Amino acid sequence: MNPFVKIRRDLHLIPELGFQEFKTQAYLLSYLETLSQERITIRKWKTGLFVKVQGLNPRKTIGYRADIDGLPIVEETGLEFSSTHNEQMHACGHDFHMSIALGVITHFVQNPIEDDLLFIFQPAEEGPGGAEPMLKSDIMQEWKPDLIFALHIAPEYPVGSIALKEGLLFANTSELFIDLKGKGGHAAYPHLTNDMVIAACSLVGQLQTIISRNVNPLDSAVITIGKITSGTVQNIIAEKARLEGTIRTLSDESMDMVKQRINAVVKGIETSFECEAVIDYGSMYHQVYNDEEITRDFIQYMKTQTTVDVIECKEAMTGEDFGYMLKEIPGLMFWLGVDSTFGLHHAKLNPKEDAIEVAIDILTSYITYQGN
């Protein structure tokens, strides 16, 4: 078995949520300590890591980021290396991302190049957001790379392929939490209450009119309410309701407009249902915007490689806090084909592990080309 496939399986056993990746950090450190320490400097940041690999004659620093957290999902893959952590799963491929990064580090410890390399193992990508505070950390300011790369697994593309485009790749995203408070009471006396189940249902429908009637049809935006909680038992009218969702847009301007309309719609719900409402936009992720010049160079280089097919794709409504790093540091993110029947964040996601070796090969090749 490829050693980095084994590492992926080890990490898949121990998924942890954002800023709780203690076992994950310990596992990464234990592997890194097996490598020659002559050119490696490792520094902890919360539950993440910065790993610097010193070059032979550095002129610049090349950065690479891998996210390390899991999701609050009950795994249903049936794999022999399924998650051992209750209701937590690597359902977004971060186990792949980490094992690939370790493979690339191993290569450059054994085969140093001219330039310095900085590998960033970032916690809390799935929430509450680790990229922005990591970017602002003293360690990052001291070791800040001149360009930076990352990948994300893509179940819809075959193994042996990568997909990317110049410019916007992933959308702006924002969490959305709305709490409603009315007046509960007996189910037989609805006229004496303010029913928050009815208010919540009305609000969900009205939120969708923002997309259908306030967003330019030539633009794109999404409001998804993925969770509603309300009530206690079947014969008591609910006093409270909570809606949890997400907003996705392809521009900062559209995000601002959508939020303004949400604020207005919620005020209307307060008036019409005589209730109180509180909106919390939670974590917001900046769009992933690939530097045009670097991306063109990357695509041209990859098209010369016989081991990978390059697909120039459309932008996606996916959110990724790597966008904060690309906002300050030129670079790119690309999709890595892993050919899974089930998609990202699905309890049965099962990416093909052959993609790990593909990714290590193309990344070491391109970084060598960049750094010598």
Short mmCIF file of C-alpha atoms in Angstrom, two decimals:
data_model
loop_
_atom_site.label_atom_id
_atom_site.label_comp_id
_atom_site.label_asym_id
_atom_site.label_seq_id
_atom_site.Cartn_x
_atom_site.Cartn_y
_atom_site.Cartn_z
CA MET A 1 0.00 0.00 0.00
CA ASN A 2 1.19 3.50 -0.83
CA PRO A 3 2.34 4.98 2.52
CA PHE A 4 0.29 8.12 1.99
CA VAL A 5 -2.84 6.08 1.39
CA LYS A 6 -2.22 4.50 4.80
CA ILE A 7 -1.79 7.97 6.28
CA ARG A 8 -5.08 9.02 4.71
CA ARG A 9 -6.81 6.03 6.30
CA ASP A 10 -5.24 6.74 9.68
CA LEU A 11 -6.49 10.33 9.51
CA HIS A 12 -9.92 9.23 8.31
CA LEU A 13 -10.32 7.31 11.57
CA ILE A 14 -9.94 10.45 13.71
CA PRO A 15 -11.89 13.39 12.19
CA GLU A 16 -12.24 16.38 14.50
CA LEU A 17 -14.24 19.59 14.29
CA GLY A 18 -12.79 23.08 13.86
CA PHE A 19 -10.21 24.08 16.50
CA GLN A 20 -10.61 20.67 18.14
CA GLU A 21 -8.08 18.87 15.90
CA PHE A 22 -5.82 17.78 18.76
CA LYS A 23 -5.34 14.15 17.69
CA THR A 24 -4.95 15.27 14.09
CA GLN A 25 -2.22 17.76 14.99
CA ALA A 26 -0.44 15.12 17.08
CA TYR A 27 -0.59 12.62 14.20
CA LEU A 28 0.84 15.15 11.74
CA LEU A 29 3.65 16.01 14.16
CA SER A 30 4.46 12.35 14.77
CA TYR A 31 4.90 11.78 11.03
CA LEU A 32 6.90 14.95 10.44
CA GLU A 33 9.29 13.94 13.24
CA THR A 34 10.21 10.80 11.27
CA LEU A 35 11.69 12.97 8.51
CA SER A 36 15.19 14.42 8.47
CA GLN A 37 15.03 17.63 10.52
CA GLU A 38 17.98 19.27 8.77
CA ARG A 39 15.81 21.55 6.64
CA ILE A 40 12.48 21.52 8.52
CA THR A 41 11.21 24.06 11.01
CA ILE A 42 7.81 23.30 12.59
CA ARG A 43 5.72 25.79 14.53
CA LYS A 44 2.31 25.19 16.08
CA TRP A 45 -0.60 27.59 15.67
CA LYS A 46 -3.61 26.64 17.80
CA THR A 47 -4.49 23.15 16.45
CA GLY A 48 -2.74 23.78 13.13
CA LEU A 49 0.87 23.75 11.96
CA PHE A 50 3.30 25.78 9.91
CA VAL A 51 6.05 23.66 8.34
CA LYS A 52 8.93 25.45 6.63
CA VAL A 53 11.28 23.52 4.35
CA GLN A 54 14.47 25.48 3.78
CA GLY A 55 15.68 25.83 0.19
CA LEU A 56 19.25 25.56 -1.05
CA ASN A 57 19.48 29.16 -2.27
CA PRO A 58 16.11 30.82 -1.66
CA ARG A 59 14.85 33.78 -3.67
CA LYS A 60 11.21 33.38 -2.70
CA THR A 61 8.88 31.27 -0.58
CA ILE A 62 6.28 29.00 -2.16
CA GLY A 63 3.26 28.27 0.04
CA TYR A 64 0.95 25.28 0.09
CA ARG A 65 -2.14 24.96 2.29
CA ALA A 66 -4.01 21.84 3.47
CA ASP A 67 -7.09 22.01 5.70
CA ILE A 68 -7.39 19.48 8.52
CA ASP A 69 -10.86 19.49 10.14
CA GLY A 70 -13.83 17.17 9.69
CA LEU A 71 -17.60 17.62 9.67
CA PRO A 72 -20.39 16.82 12.17
CA ILE A 73 -21.71 13.93 10.07
CA VAL A 74 -22.42 10.30 10.98
CA GLU A 75 -20.36 8.23 8.53
CA GLU A 76 -22.23 5.65 6.42
CA THR A 77 -19.46 4.36 4.13
CA GLY A 78 -19.06 0.97 5.81
CA LEU A 79 -15.30 1.20 5.27
CA GLU A 80 -13.02 -0.78 7.56
CA PHE A 81 -11.32 2.50 8.42
CA SER A 82 -14.55 4.43 9.11
CA SER A 83 -14.50 7.24 11.65
CA THR A 84 -14.02 6.20 15.25
CA HIS A 85 -15.27 9.59 16.47
CA ASN A 86 -18.98 9.78 17.17
CA GLU A 87 -20.92 11.86 14.63
CA GLN A 88 -17.75 13.20 12.98
CA MET A 89 -16.43 12.38 9.51
CA HIS A 90 -13.91 13.51 6.92
CA ALA A 91 -16.75 14.06 4.44
CA CYS A 92 -15.00 16.86 2.56
CA GLY A 93 -11.72 15.14 1.77
CA HIS A 94 -9.46 16.90 4.25
CA ASP A 95 -7.89 13.51 5.06
CA PHE A 96 -6.84 13.44 1.39
CA HIS A 97 -5.58 17.01 1.57
CA MET A 98 -3.37 16.28 4.58
CA SER A 99 -1.89 13.05 3.24
CA ILE A 100 -1.08 14.75 -0.08
CA ALA A 101 0.65 17.63 1.73
CA LEU A 102 2.72 15.18 3.79
CA GLY A 103 3.71 13.40 0.59
CA VAL A 104 4.87 16.67 -0.96
CA ILE A 105 6.82 17.64 2.16
CA THR A 106 8.52 14.24 2.22
CA HIS A 107 9.61 14.66 -1.38
CA PHE A 108 11.18 18.06 -0.81
CA VAL A 109 12.91 17.06 2.41
CA GLN A 110 14.59 14.33 0.38
CA ASN A 111 14.95 16.42 -2.79
CA PRO A 112 15.45 20.08 -1.77
CA ILE A 113 14.96 22.84 -4.33
CA GLU A 114 16.38 26.35 -4.47
CA ASP A 115 13.43 28.16 -2.90
CA ASP A 116 11.92 27.93 0.55
CA LEU A 117 8.59 26.12 0.96
CA LEU A 118 5.91 26.82 3.55
CA PHE A 119 3.27 24.17 4.25
CA ILE A 120 0.22 25.32 6.19
CA PHE A 121 -1.98 22.77 7.95
CA GLN A 122 -5.04 24.88 8.62
CA PRO A 123 -7.74 24.06 11.17
CA ALA A 124 -11.42 25.01 11.11
CA GLU A 125 -12.02 25.37 7.37
CA GLU A 126 -15.54 24.02 7.78
CA GLY A 127 -16.17 26.51 10.56
CA PRO A 128 -15.78 28.82 12.32
CA GLY A 129 -13.01 29.69 9.87
CA GLY A 130 -9.28 29.20 10.39
CA ALA A 131 -7.74 30.79 7.30
CA GLU A 132 -8.30 34.44 8.17
CA PRO A 133 -6.87 34.34 11.73
CA MET A 134 -4.03 32.08 10.58
CA LEU A 135 -3.22 34.58 7.84
CA LYS A 136 -3.01 37.35 10.46
CA SER A 137 -0.81 35.33 12.84
CA ASP A 138 2.71 36.44 13.71
CA ILE A 139 4.11 33.23 12.24
CA MET A 140 2.44 33.85 8.88
CA GLN A 141 3.61 37.45 8.83
CA GLU A 142 7.18 36.28 9.49
CA TRP A 143 7.09 33.44 6.94
CA LYS A 144 4.56 34.88 4.49
CA PRO A 145 4.93 33.15 1.10
CA ASP A 146 5.23 34.99 -2.19
CA LEU A 147 2.70 32.71 -3.86
CA ILE A 148 0.41 29.99 -2.56
CA PHE A 149 -1.45 26.91 -3.82
CA ALA A 150 -4.13 24.53 -2.60
CA LEU A 151 -6.40 21.81 -3.95
CA HIS A 152 -9.81 20.43 -3.13
CA ILE A 153 -11.06 16.96 -3.99
CA ALA A 154 -13.83 16.82 -6.60
CA PRO A 155 -16.04 13.70 -6.61
CA GLU A 156 -17.52 14.59 -10.00
CA TYR A 157 -14.20 14.43 -11.89
CA PRO A 158 -12.28 11.22 -12.69
CA VAL A 159 -9.00 10.25 -11.09
CA GLY A 160 -6.15 11.58 -13.20
CA SER A 161 -7.84 14.90 -13.88
CA ILE A 162 -7.72 18.36 -12.35
CA ALA A 163 -10.12 21.24 -12.98
CA LEU A 164 -9.68 24.97 -12.55
CA LYS A 165 -10.11 28.36 -14.19
CA GLU A 166 -8.63 31.82 -14.08
CA GLY A 167 -10.37 34.30 -11.81
CA LEU A 168 -13.38 33.40 -9.69
CA LEU A 169 -13.50 29.67 -8.80
CA PHE A 170 -15.55 29.53 -5.57
CA ALA A 171 -18.28 31.86 -4.33
CA ASN A 172 -18.49 34.27 -1.44
CA THR A 173 -20.29 32.48 1.38
CA SER A 174 -21.90 33.45 4.65
CA GLU A 175 -23.58 31.45 7.37
CA LEU A 176 -27.13 32.48 8.28
CA PHE A 177 -28.89 31.99 11.62
CA ILE A 178 -32.29 33.53 12.38
CA ASP A 179 -33.98 33.18 15.77
CA LEU A 180 -37.68 33.97 16.09
CA LYS A 181 -39.50 34.47 19.40
CA GLY A 182 -43.27 34.81 19.71
CA LYS A 183 -45.82 33.58 22.23
CA GLY A 184 -46.50 29.91 22.77
CA GLY A 185 -49.62 28.27 24.11
CA HIS A 186 -52.15 25.47 23.90
CA ALA A 187 -52.86 24.06 20.43
CA ALA A 188 -56.59 24.55 21.00
CA TYR A 189 -56.21 28.33 21.41
CA PRO A 190 -54.11 29.58 18.48
CA HIS A 191 -55.71 33.04 18.64
CA LEU A 192 -53.96 33.62 21.97
CA THR A 193 -50.49 32.88 20.59
CA ASN A 194 -47.94 33.95 18.00
CA ASP A 195 -46.98 30.66 16.34
CA MET A 196 -43.29 30.57 15.39
CA VAL A 197 -43.69 27.43 13.26
CA ILE A 198 -45.98 29.42 10.96
CA ALA A 199 -43.64 32.41 11.08
CA ALA A 200 -40.63 30.24 10.22
CA CYS A 201 -42.44 28.59 7.29
CA SER A 202 -43.49 31.97 5.94
CA LEU A 203 -39.95 33.30 6.32
CA VAL A 204 -38.39 30.40 4.38
CA GLY A 205 -40.69 31.09 1.42
CA GLN A 206 -40.04 34.82 1.51
CA LEU A 207 -36.27 34.35 1.63
CA GLN A 208 -36.43 32.51 -1.69
CA THR A 209 -38.10 35.52 -3.31
CA ILE A 210 -34.85 37.43 -2.73
CA ILE A 211 -33.13 35.07 -5.17
CA SER A 212 -35.98 35.00 -7.70
CA ARG A 213 -36.89 38.70 -7.59
CA ASN A 214 -33.95 40.74 -6.29
CA VAL A 215 -30.91 39.07 -7.86
CA ASN A 216 -30.12 39.94 -11.48
CA PRO A 217 -31.02 36.85 -13.58
CA LEU A 218 -27.58 37.14 -15.20
CA ASP A 219 -25.93 36.98 -11.79
CA SER A 220 -26.06 34.05 -9.37
CA ALA A 221 -26.86 33.70 -5.69
CA VAL A 222 -28.19 31.03 -3.36
CA ILE A 223 -29.98 31.10 -0.02
CA THR A 224 -30.39 27.64 1.49
CA ILE A 225 -32.10 26.96 4.80
CA GLY A 226 -30.77 23.56 5.78
CA LYS A 227 -32.16 23.27 9.28
CA ILE A 228 -35.25 24.45 11.17
CA THR A 229 -35.84 23.73 14.85
CA SER A 230 -39.04 24.65 16.68
CA GLY A 231 -41.52 23.36 19.20
CA THR A 232 -41.52 20.77 21.95
CA VAL A 233 -44.58 18.49 21.52
CA GLN A 234 -47.42 18.13 19.05
CA ASN A 235 -50.11 19.95 21.03
CA ILE A 236 -48.20 23.07 22.11
CA ILE A 237 -47.86 26.04 19.77
CA ALA A 238 -44.18 26.90 19.45
CA GLU A 239 -42.88 30.05 21.10
CA LYS A 240 -39.47 29.90 19.38
CA ALA A 241 -38.01 28.85 16.04
CA ARG A 242 -34.47 28.82 14.67
CA LEU A 243 -33.49 28.75 11.02
CA GLU A 244 -29.94 27.79 9.99
CA GLY A 245 -28.66 28.20 6.48
CA THR A 246 -26.10 29.59 4.09
CA ILE A 247 -25.78 32.36 1.51
CA ARG A 248 -23.66 32.05 -1.66
CA THR A 249 -22.93 34.82 -4.18
CA LEU A 250 -20.49 35.43 -7.01
CA SER A 251 -19.65 39.00 -5.94
CA ASP A 252 -19.23 41.06 -2.79
CA GLU A 253 -21.89 43.47 -4.07
CA SER A 254 -24.45 40.69 -4.41
CA MET A 255 -23.66 39.46 -0.89
CA ASP A 256 -24.29 42.95 0.52
CA MET A 257 -27.56 43.26 -1.41
CA VAL A 258 -28.81 39.81 -0.33
CA LYS A 259 -28.09 40.59 3.32
CA GLN A 260 -29.89 43.94 3.08
CA ARG A 261 -32.94 42.16 1.66
CA ILE A 262 -32.79 39.46 4.35
CA ASN A 263 -32.77 42.20 7.00
CA ALA A 264 -35.83 43.82 5.39
CA VAL A 265 -37.75 40.54 5.01
CA VAL A 266 -37.07 39.58 8.63
CA LYS A 267 -38.31 43.00 9.82
CA GLY A 268 -41.50 42.29 7.91
CA ILE A 269 -41.88 38.94 9.67
CA GLU A 270 -41.47 40.69 13.01
CA THR A 271 -44.29 43.07 12.13
CA SER A 272 -46.68 40.60 10.55
CA PHE A 273 -46.29 37.90 13.21
CA GLU A 274 -45.77 40.25 16.16
CA CYS A 275 -42.57 38.49 17.15
CA GLU A 276 -38.93 39.27 17.83
CA ALA A 277 -36.17 38.24 15.42
CA VAL A 278 -32.39 38.12 15.69
CA ILE A 279 -30.12 37.57 12.67
CA ASP A 280 -26.58 36.22 12.97
CA TYR A 281 -24.50 35.95 9.79
CA GLY A 282 -21.89 33.79 11.51
CA SER A 283 -18.71 33.08 9.56
CA MET A 284 -18.25 34.62 6.13
CA TYR A 285 -15.78 33.27 3.58
CA HIS A 286 -14.23 35.39 0.88
CA GLN A 287 -14.43 34.20 -2.71
CA VAL A 288 -11.65 32.00 -4.10
CA TYR A 289 -10.11 34.06 -6.88
CA ASN A 290 -7.29 32.46 -8.88
CA ASP A 291 -4.55 34.82 -10.00
CA GLU A 292 -4.85 34.99 -13.79
CA GLU A 293 -1.14 34.96 -14.65
CA ILE A 294 -0.21 32.21 -12.18
CA THR A 295 -3.20 30.11 -13.26
CA ARG A 296 -2.35 30.45 -16.96
CA ASP A 297 1.20 29.32 -16.21
CA PHE A 298 -0.08 26.43 -14.09
CA ILE A 299 -2.50 25.27 -16.81
CA GLN A 300 0.15 25.51 -19.53
CA TYR A 301 2.59 23.52 -17.42
CA MET A 302 0.04 20.83 -16.53
CA LYS A 303 -0.93 20.40 -20.16
CA THR A 304 2.66 19.30 -20.84
CA GLN A 305 2.34 16.48 -18.28
CA THR A 306 1.22 13.08 -19.52
CA THR A 307 -0.07 11.93 -16.11
CA VAL A 308 -2.95 14.40 -15.76
CA ASP A 309 -5.85 15.76 -17.80
CA VAL A 310 -6.60 19.46 -17.36
CA ILE A 311 -10.23 20.55 -17.41
CA GLU A 312 -11.04 24.26 -17.59
CA CYS A 313 -14.21 24.41 -15.48
CA LYS A 314 -16.90 26.91 -14.52
CA GLU A 315 -17.04 28.69 -11.18
CA ALA A 316 -18.93 26.92 -8.37
CA MET A 317 -21.09 28.05 -5.46
CA THR A 318 -18.79 26.10 -3.14
CA GLY A 319 -17.32 28.06 -0.22
CA GLU A 320 -13.70 27.84 0.91
CA ASP A 321 -11.88 30.07 3.38
CA PHE A 322 -8.66 29.66 1.36
CA GLY A 323 -10.11 32.71 -0.40
CA TYR A 324 -8.79 34.87 2.43
CA MET A 325 -5.24 33.71 1.69
CA LEU A 326 -5.64 34.34 -2.04
CA LYS A 327 -6.94 37.82 -1.24
CA GLU A 328 -3.50 38.72 0.14
CA ILE A 329 -1.17 36.27 -1.59
CA PRO A 330 -1.24 35.51 -5.34
CA GLY A 331 -1.90 31.88 -6.16
CA LEU A 332 -4.58 29.38 -7.05
CA MET A 333 -6.75 26.48 -5.99
CA PHE A 334 -7.72 23.57 -8.22
CA TRP A 335 -10.13 20.65 -8.11
CA LEU A 336 -8.59 17.16 -7.87
CA GLY A 337 -10.64 14.42 -9.49
CA VAL A 338 -11.44 11.57 -7.09
CA ASP A 339 -14.42 9.93 -8.84
CA SER A 340 -16.93 9.25 -6.06
CA THR A 341 -20.60 8.39 -6.56
CA PHE A 342 -21.45 10.49 -3.51
CA GLY A 343 -20.62 14.17 -3.29
CA LEU A 344 -18.92 16.44 -0.79
CA HIS A 345 -20.44 16.50 2.71
CA HIS A 346 -22.28 13.23 2.05
CA ALA A 347 -22.18 10.49 4.69
CA LYS A 348 -21.19 7.95 1.99
CA LEU A 349 -18.43 9.98 0.28
CA ASN A 350 -15.71 7.51 -0.74
CA PRO A 351 -13.02 9.11 -2.93
CA LYS A 352 -10.70 6.87 -4.93
CA GLU A 353 -7.33 6.74 -3.22
CA ASP A 354 -5.36 6.53 -6.49
CA ALA A 355 -5.85 10.31 -6.64
CA ILE A 356 -3.41 10.78 -3.75
CA GLU A 357 -0.41 9.65 -5.79
CA VAL A 358 -1.59 11.68 -8.78
CA ALA A 359 -1.74 14.83 -6.66
CA ILE A 360 1.65 14.29 -5.03
CA ASP A 361 3.27 13.72 -8.43
CA ILE A 362 1.84 16.81 -10.11
CA LEU A 363 2.42 19.08 -7.14
CA THR A 364 6.04 18.04 -6.63
CA SER A 365 6.64 18.46 -10.35
CA TYR A 366 5.09 21.92 -10.52
CA ILE A 367 6.69 23.20 -7.31
CA THR A 368 10.09 21.99 -8.55
CA TYR A 369 9.48 23.88 -11.80
CA GLN A 370 8.52 27.01 -9.80
CA GLY A 371 11.31 26.77 -7.27
CA ASN A 372 14.45 26.07 -9.30
#
